[in-house]
PDB file of C-alpha atoms and ligand atoms in Angstrom:
ATOM      1  CA  MET U   8      -0.015   0.113  -0.030  1.00 50.00           C
ATOM      2  CA  SER U   9       2.715   2.511   0.875  1.00 46.00           C
ATOM      3  CA  GLU U  10       3.871   2.920  -2.829  1.00 45.00           C
ATOM      4  CA  GLN U  11       0.277   4.461  -3.595  1.00 54.00           C
ATOM      5  CA  THR U  12      -0.494   6.387  -0.216  1.00 59.00           C
ATOM      6  CA  GLY U  13      -0.647   9.690  -2.306  1.00 77.00           C
ATOM      7  CA  ASN U  14      -3.473   8.054  -4.347  1.00 96.00           C
ATOM      8  CA  LEU U  15      -5.557   6.787  -1.294  1.00 98.00           C
ATOM      9  CA  THR U  16      -7.882   8.613   1.030  1.00 98.00           C
ATOM     10  CA  PHE U  17     -10.070   7.462   4.012  1.00 98.00           C
ATOM     11  CA  GLY U  18     -13.730   7.871   4.226  1.00 98.00           C
ATOM     12  CA  ILE U  19     -16.486   7.064   6.365  1.00 98.00           C
ATOM     13  CA  ILE U  20     -20.457   6.752   5.733  1.00 99.00           C
ATOM     14  CA  LYS U  21     -21.453   7.941   9.364  1.00 98.00           C
ATOM     15  CA  PRO U  22     -24.346   6.500  11.165  1.00 98.00           C
ATOM     16  CA  ASP U  23     -26.930   9.134  10.189  1.00 98.00           C
ATOM     17  CA  ALA U  24     -26.471   7.867   6.639  1.00 98.00           C
ATOM     18  CA  VAL U  25     -26.066   4.159   7.243  1.00 98.00           C
ATOM     19  CA  CYS U  26     -29.241   3.951   9.436  1.00 98.00           C
ATOM     20  CA  GLY U  27     -30.937   6.178   7.004  1.00 98.00           C
ATOM     21  CA  GLY U  28     -30.459   3.655   4.337  1.00 98.00           C
ATOM     22  CA  LYS U  29     -28.081   6.000   2.132  1.00 98.00           C
ATOM     23  CA  THR U  30     -25.209   3.691   2.159  1.00 98.00           C
ATOM     24  CA  GLY U  31     -26.060   2.458  -1.328  1.00 98.00           C
ATOM     25  CA  ALA U  32     -26.662   5.818  -2.860  1.00 98.00           C
ATOM     26  CA  ILE U  33     -23.450   7.266  -1.319  1.00 98.00           C
ATOM     27  CA  ILE U  34     -21.264   4.429  -2.711  1.00 98.00           C
ATOM     28  CA  GLN U  35     -22.712   5.045  -6.310  1.00 98.00           C
ATOM     29  CA  ARG U  36     -21.543   8.648  -5.465  1.00 98.00           C
ATOM     30  CA  VAL U  37     -18.204   7.339  -4.935  1.00 98.00           C
ATOM     31  CA  THR U  38     -17.728   5.271  -7.904  1.00 98.00           C
ATOM     32  CA  ASP U  39     -19.514   7.901 -10.017  1.00 98.00           C
ATOM     33  CA  GLY U  40     -16.680  10.285  -8.863  1.00 98.00           C
ATOM     34  CA  GLY U  41     -13.931   8.098 -10.389  1.00 98.00           C
ATOM     35  CA  PHE U  42     -12.836   6.617  -7.077  1.00 98.00           C
ATOM     36  CA  LYS U  43     -11.936   2.837  -6.774  1.00 98.00           C
ATOM     37  CA  VAL U  44     -13.043   1.307  -3.548  1.00 98.00           C
ATOM     38  CA  ARG U  45      -9.762  -0.406  -2.220  1.00 98.00           C
ATOM     39  CA  GLY U  46     -11.249  -1.378   1.144  1.00 98.00           C
ATOM     40  CA  MET U  47     -14.858  -1.341   2.721  1.00 98.00           C
ATOM     41  CA  LYS U  48     -16.470  -2.746   5.658  1.00 98.00           C
ATOM     42  CA  LEU U  49     -19.136  -2.146   8.084  1.00 98.00           C
ATOM     43  CA  ILE U  50     -18.173  -1.545  11.698  1.00 98.00           C
ATOM     44  CA  HIS U  51     -19.863  -0.306  14.848  1.00 98.00           C
ATOM     45  CA  MET U  52     -17.357   1.670  16.907  1.00 98.00           C
ATOM     46  CA  THR U  53     -17.073   1.598  20.883  1.00 98.00           C
ATOM     47  CA  LEU U  54     -17.264   5.086  22.363  1.00 98.00           C
ATOM     48  CA  GLN U  55     -13.397   4.433  23.089  1.00 98.00           C
ATOM     49  CA  GLU U  56     -12.761   3.665  19.228  1.00 98.00           C
ATOM     50  CA  ALA U  57     -14.427   6.821  18.336  1.00 98.00           C
ATOM     51  CA  GLU U  58     -12.477   8.821  21.034  1.00 98.00           C
ATOM     52  CA  GLY U  59      -9.370   7.529  19.531  1.00 97.00           C
ATOM     53  CA  PHE U  60     -10.139   8.101  16.013  1.00 97.00           C
ATOM     54  CA  TYR U  61     -11.186  11.894  16.652  1.00 97.00           C
ATOM     55  CA  ALA U  62      -8.434  12.142  19.431  1.00 95.00           C
ATOM     56  CA  VAL U  63      -7.287  15.509  17.488  1.00 93.00           C
ATOM     57  CA  HIS U  64     -10.677  17.119  18.508  1.00 96.00           C
ATOM     58  CA  ARG U  65     -10.374  15.867  21.982  1.00 97.00           C
ATOM     59  CA  GLU U  66     -10.306  19.702  23.404  1.00 97.00           C
ATOM     60  CA  ARG U  67     -13.202  20.863  21.160  1.00 97.00           C
ATOM     61  CA  PRO U  68     -16.658  21.392  22.999  1.00 98.00           C
ATOM     62  CA  PHE U  69     -18.433  19.210  20.335  1.00 97.00           C
ATOM     63  CA  PHE U  70     -16.354  16.233  21.086  1.00 98.00           C
ATOM     64  CA  PRO U  71     -18.582  14.220  23.403  1.00 98.00           C
ATOM     65  CA  GLU U  72     -21.503  14.661  20.965  1.00 98.00           C
ATOM     66  CA  LEU U  73     -19.083  13.897  18.034  1.00 98.00           C
ATOM     67  CA  THR U  74     -17.812  10.551  19.614  1.00 98.00           C
ATOM     68  CA  THR U  75     -21.279   9.558  21.064  1.00 98.00           C
ATOM     69  CA  PHE U  76     -22.839  10.171  17.621  1.00 98.00           C
ATOM     70  CA  MET U  77     -20.158   8.181  15.816  1.00 98.00           C
ATOM     71  CA  SER U  78     -20.635   5.339  18.099  1.00 98.00           C
ATOM     72  CA  SER U  79     -24.379   5.360  18.133  1.00 98.00           C
ATOM     73  CA  GLY U  80     -24.600   2.961  15.345  1.00 98.00           C
ATOM     74  CA  PRO U  81     -23.052   1.150  12.191  1.00 98.00           C
ATOM     75  CA  CYS U  82     -20.636   3.055  10.050  1.00 98.00           C
ATOM     76  CA  VAL U  83     -19.137   1.958   6.399  1.00 99.00           C
ATOM     77  CA  VAL U  84     -15.281   2.492   6.368  1.00 98.00           C
ATOM     78  CA  LEU U  85     -13.605   2.980   3.013  1.00 99.00           C
ATOM     79  CA  THR U  86     -10.106   3.101   1.622  1.00 98.00           C
ATOM     80  CA  LEU U  87     -10.533   5.078  -1.851  1.00 98.00           C
ATOM     81  CA  GLU U  88      -8.036   5.354  -4.379  1.00 98.00           C
ATOM     82  CA  LYS U  89      -7.996   8.457  -7.038  1.00 98.00           C
ATOM     83  CA  ASP U  90      -5.228  10.698  -8.361  1.00 98.00           C
ATOM     84  CA  GLY U  91      -5.172  13.422  -5.763  1.00 98.00           C
ATOM     85  CA  ALA U  92      -7.754  11.404  -3.597  1.00 98.00           C
ATOM     86  CA  VAL U  93      -7.679  13.326  -0.290  1.00 98.00           C
ATOM     87  CA  LYS U  94      -8.666  16.810  -2.131  1.00 98.00           C
ATOM     88  CA  ALA U  95     -11.079  14.961  -4.696  1.00 98.00           C
ATOM     89  CA  TRP U  96     -12.831  12.981  -1.797  1.00 98.00           C
ATOM     90  CA  ARG U  97     -13.352  16.340   0.429  1.00 98.00           C
ATOM     91  CA  ASP U  98     -14.586  18.177  -2.657  1.00 98.00           C
ATOM     92  CA  LEU U  99     -16.997  15.636  -3.367  1.00 98.00           C
ATOM     93  CA  MET U 100     -18.201  15.530   0.222  1.00 98.00           C
ATOM     94  CA  GLY U 101     -18.634  19.289   0.444  1.00 98.00           C
ATOM     95  CA  ALA U 102     -18.639  21.660   3.253  1.00 98.00           C
ATOM     96  CA  THR U 103     -18.668  20.259   6.949  1.00 98.00           C
ATOM     97  CA  ASP U 104     -22.187  22.148   7.491  1.00 98.00           C
ATOM     98  CA  PRO U 105     -24.396  20.559   5.038  1.00 98.00           C
ATOM     99  CA  ALA U 106     -26.133  24.045   4.874  1.00 98.00           C
ATOM    100  CA  LYS U 107     -22.999  25.641   3.417  1.00 98.00           C
ATOM    101  CA  ALA U 108     -22.376  22.726   0.986  1.00 98.00           C
ATOM    102  CA  ASP U 109     -22.350  23.115  -2.776  1.00 98.00           C
ATOM    103  CA  GLU U 110     -25.233  21.686  -4.790  1.00 98.00           C
ATOM    104  CA  GLY U 111     -23.855  18.030  -6.068  1.00 97.00           C
ATOM    105  CA  THR U 112     -21.965  17.176  -3.085  1.00 98.00           C
ATOM    106  CA  ILE U 113     -22.627  14.160  -0.814  1.00 98.00           C
ATOM    107  CA  ARG U 114     -23.296  16.474   2.406  1.00 98.00           C
ATOM    108  CA  LYS U 115     -25.751  18.872   0.525  1.00 98.00           C
ATOM    109  CA  GLU U 116     -27.636  15.810  -0.618  1.00 98.00           C
ATOM    110  CA  PHE U 117     -27.418  13.604   2.395  1.00 98.00           C
ATOM    111  CA  GLY U 118     -26.253  15.477   5.303  1.00 98.00           C
ATOM    112  CA  GLY U 119     -28.872  16.437   8.097  1.00 97.00           C
ATOM    113  CA  SER U 120     -26.824  18.977  10.238  1.00 98.00           C
ATOM    114  CA  LEU U 121     -23.386  20.074  11.102  1.00 97.00           C
ATOM    115  CA  GLY U 122     -23.145  17.207  13.534  1.00 96.00           C
ATOM    116  CA  GLU U 123     -24.737  14.646  11.544  1.00 98.00           C
ATOM    117  CA  ASN U 124     -23.239  15.394   8.128  1.00 98.00           C
ATOM    118  CA  ALA U 125     -23.251  11.788   6.285  1.00 98.00           C
ATOM    119  CA  VAL U 126     -19.476  11.409   5.652  1.00 98.00           C
ATOM    120  CA  HIS U 127     -15.968  11.698   6.755  1.00 98.00           C
ATOM    121  CA  GLY U 128     -12.791  12.415   4.694  1.00 98.00           C
ATOM    122  CA  SER U 129      -9.203  12.602   5.722  1.00 98.00           C
ATOM    123  CA  ASP U 130      -7.740  16.232   5.675  1.00 97.00           C
ATOM    124  CA  SER U 131      -4.245  15.317   4.633  1.00 97.00           C
ATOM    125  CA  GLU U 132      -2.423  12.386   3.002  1.00 97.00           C
ATOM    126  CA  GLU U 133      -0.692  11.859   6.333  1.00 96.00           C
ATOM    127  CA  ASN U 134      -3.655  11.481   8.206  1.00 96.00           C
ATOM    128  CA  ALA U 135      -5.290   9.317   5.341  1.00 97.00           C
ATOM    129  CA  ALA U 136      -2.526   6.743   5.965  1.00 97.00           C
ATOM    130  CA  ILE U 137      -2.955   6.952   9.854  1.00 96.00           C
ATOM    131  CA  GLU U 138      -6.832   6.571   9.477  1.00 97.00           C
ATOM    132  CA  ILE U 139      -6.624   3.722   6.851  1.00 98.00           C
ATOM    133  CA  SER U 140      -4.496   1.900   9.323  1.00 97.00           C
ATOM    134  CA  TYR U 141      -6.635   2.770  12.297  1.00 97.00           C
ATOM    135  CA  PHE U 142      -9.285   0.658  10.456  1.00 98.00           C
ATOM    136  CA  PHE U 143      -7.851  -1.550   7.948  1.00 98.00           C
ATOM    137  CA  SER U 144      -5.307  -4.219   8.067  1.00 98.00           C
ATOM    138  CA  ARG U 145      -2.875  -4.925   5.064  1.00 95.00           C
ATOM    139  CA  LEU U 146      -4.992  -7.948   3.869  1.00 96.00           C
ATOM    140  CA  GLU U 147      -8.205  -5.657   4.078  1.00 98.00           C
ATOM    141  CA  ILE U 148      -6.768  -3.317   1.325  1.00 97.00           C
ATOM    142  CA  VAL U 149      -7.088  -5.055  -2.101  1.00 97.00           C
TER     143      VAL U 149
HETATM  144  P1  ATP J 274     -14.692  15.228   8.771  1.00 63.78           P
HETATM  145  O1  ATP J 274     -13.477  15.146   9.735  1.00 63.78           O
HETATM  146  O2  ATP J 274     -15.922  14.378   9.788  1.00 63.78           O
HETATM  147  O3  ATP J 274     -14.447  14.661   7.660  1.00 63.78           O
HETATM  148  P2  ATP J 274     -14.483  18.159   8.588  1.00 63.78           P
HETATM  149  O4  ATP J 274     -13.020  17.567   8.495  1.00 63.78           O
HETATM  150  O5  ATP J 274     -15.331  18.349   7.554  1.00 63.78           O
HETATM  151  O6  ATP J 274     -15.287  16.592   8.900  1.00 63.78           O
HETATM  152  P3  ATP J 274     -13.982  18.814  11.041  1.00 63.78           P
HETATM  153  O7  ATP J 274     -13.590  20.288  11.865  1.00 63.78           O
HETATM  154  O8  ATP J 274     -12.772  17.718  11.107  1.00 63.78           O
HETATM  155  O9  ATP J 274     -14.455  18.688   9.909  1.00 63.78           O
HETATM  156  O10 ATP J 274     -14.974  18.149  12.251  1.00 63.78           O
HETATM  157  C1  ATP J 274     -15.246  16.883  12.394  1.00 63.78           C
HETATM  158  C2  ATP J 274     -16.546  16.575  12.587  1.00 63.78           C
HETATM  159  O11 ATP J 274     -17.080  17.016  13.832  1.00 63.78           O
HETATM  160  C3  ATP J 274     -17.382  17.072  11.566  1.00 63.78           C
HETATM  161  O12 ATP J 274     -17.689  16.464  10.392  1.00 63.78           O
HETATM  162  C4  ATP J 274     -18.801  17.087  12.375  1.00 63.78           C
HETATM  163  O13 ATP J 274     -19.485  16.141  12.304  1.00 63.78           O
HETATM  164  C5  ATP J 274     -18.260  17.504  13.771  1.00 63.78           C
HETATM  165  N1  ATP J 274     -18.339  18.812  14.187  1.00 63.78           N
HETATM  166  C6  ATP J 274     -17.394  19.965  13.684  1.00 63.78           C
HETATM  167  N2  ATP J 274     -17.678  21.055  14.267  1.00 63.78           N
HETATM  168  C7  ATP J 274     -19.013  20.599  14.830  1.00 63.78           C
HETATM  169  C8  ATP J 274     -19.642  21.726  15.678  1.00 63.78           C
HETATM  170  N3  ATP J 274     -19.207  22.923  15.840  1.00 63.78           N
HETATM  171  N4  ATP J 274     -20.813  21.353  16.399  1.00 63.78           N
HETATM  172  C9  ATP J 274     -20.950  19.921  16.295  1.00 63.78           C
HETATM  173  N5  ATP J 274     -20.290  19.074  15.702  1.00 63.78           N
HETATM  174  C10 ATP J 274     -19.042  19.564  14.727  1.00 63.78           C
HETATM  175 MG1   MG J 275     -11.936  16.659   9.676  1.00 63.78          MG
END
């Protein structure tokens, strides 16, 4: 995997979207957007696992809300490949607040609120590599 890390990013279909039956539609948007799915699985994080994943936000006021939400139900975790994958996936997701997201983005279409905004995407190649390895073993990346 390491030789292609620059073309990989990490994504999550969050519990609001999975519970709302939007997984299939979002995967369709991923593939229509030119991404190759290299890893995909359904997980249900414990609170501790969500806290570990979002440790960078530990001091933020919304941290308890965020980690409680992310451990409230199943998520689909994704390893995605495309040239310039990190930026391309964030562009397809749209702004953090769905109300401010551009037309045609996943958060505009599927996000309900700032806290429950349907998807996650890594914000740098370095964090993409860390986040992929948080959820996927080498054998789970094809
Ligand atoms: P993500 O990391 O989920 O892809 P992001 O990079 O666009 O989203 P971050 O600043 O990293 O945004 O925030 C992480 C997540 O925390 C957001 O996706 C959102 O669900 C939640 N969040 C951010 N700001 C707030 C807030 N003010 N109130 C509640 N939840 C928030
Ligand atoms: Mg972020």
